[in-house]
Amino acid sequence: MNIMKNNILVLGGTGKTGRRIVERLNNLGHEVRVGSRNESPAFDWHDPAGWPAVLEGINKVYITYQPDLAVPGAKEAIEALIKVAKQKGVQQLVLLSGKGEIEAERCEQLVLNSGIHSTVIRASWFNQNFSESFFLEPIQQGVVALPQAHLKAPYVDANDLADVAVTILLNEGHNGKIYELTGPRLLSFKEVIGEIAKATGRDLQFIPISLPQYVDAMKAQQLPNDVIWLIEYLFREVLDNENNQIVTNDIEKLLGRKPIDFLDYVAETVKTGIWHKTVEA
């Protein structure tokens, strides 16, 4: 890797991919700024006035948009960020996008056509959704009810994505490229829960339900409307997109090794005890 030190801004630097990227870059001796509302200077997607201070002195940026590039307003926000990045002399952008998200592709094109050295990483659903995100609580409760049970996805590990992002940020030859990251095989929700149950020794119950039933359940839990919209979108448009049911070899091409298998992820995660914790239903 290039031994020259870089000043790198990691937006979403406390999230699933961001914190892993921050850790790797710090270990390699680079100057890393975490883009978060809790940092100083603070980065908030809803407060563009604060962006120039965050981008001051930065030459490379890893971009994750919260909550997702598919939501209304994302395109305008990315467009505004690119404008500030160009004003501040940023030399490279790496955008995290969603595999199979048509709306996100509009944001991708803004970045790729920005005039700044840019790369897009499209990721499948993460393994870590089952240990660090919205699938965790049902697993802890012992009953997982999800829609689209017949569909399979090539879950990708957040650690693989972090390794790919660091490789792109620190090496030449990736300008204008779009990489699609997946795990090595397709898995259904039932198969996923079955593998977690086997590893934990727990009797986990999987119940296939319809998407309207799932939406009603989210409403009953009084989740915010924008969260409900996004999760419904992910199940209806993304998981059911044929492009999201294809295994790629981009991780192997970029890293020179096989991607982390879901079973390997399960074996490591079970050691943390996170799936043995119980929460009140």
mmCIF file of C-alpha atoms in Angstrom, residues 65-75 97-98 100-107 229-230 233-234 237-238:
data_model
loop_
_atom_site.group_PDB
_atom_site.id
_atom_site.type_symbol
_atom_site.label_atom_id
_atom_site.label_comp_id
_atom_site.label_asym_id
_atom_site.label_seq_id
_atom_site.Cartn_x
_atom_site.Cartn_y
_atom_site.Cartn_z
ATOM 1 C CA TYR A 65 -25.416 8.560 3.554
ATOM 2 C CA GLN A 66 -27.845 8.044 6.410
ATOM 3 C CA PRO A 67 -30.244 6.420 6.453
ATOM 4 C CA ASP A 68 -29.915 5.299 2.804
ATOM 5 C CA LEU A 69 -29.210 6.722 -0.652
ATOM 6 C CA ALA A 70 -32.712 5.676 -1.714
ATOM 7 C CA VAL A 71 -34.537 8.114 0.575
ATOM 8 C CA PRO A 72 -35.915 11.446 -0.669
ATOM 9 C CA GLY A 73 -33.346 14.225 -0.386
ATOM 10 C CA ALA A 74 -30.283 11.985 -0.679
ATOM 11 C CA LYS A 75 -29.475 13.082 -4.242
ATOM 12 C CA SER A 97 -24.035 2.399 -2.317
ATOM 13 C CA GLY A 98 -26.607 -0.355 -2.248
ATOM 14 C CA GLY A 100 -29.864 -3.392 -6.497
ATOM 15 C CA GLU A 101 -31.010 0.134 -5.568
ATOM 16 C CA ILE A 102 -32.112 2.091 -8.633
ATOM 17 C CA GLU A 103 -32.489 5.344 -6.677
ATOM 18 C CA ALA A 104 -28.959 5.049 -5.315
ATOM 19 C CA GLU A 105 -27.582 4.866 -8.848
ATOM 20 C CA ARG A 106 -28.538 8.525 -9.371
ATOM 21 C CA CYS A 107 -26.268 9.443 -6.461
ATOM 22 C CA TRP A 229 -40.767 3.454 4.541
ATOM 23 C CA LEU A 230 -37.110 2.575 4.171
ATOM 24 C CA TYR A 233 -38.509 -0.346 0.376
ATOM 25 C CA LEU A 234 -35.515 -2.563 1.129
ATOM 26 C CA GLU A 237 -37.456 -3.287 -4.144
ATOM 27 C CA VAL A 238 -33.942 -4.316 -3.111
#
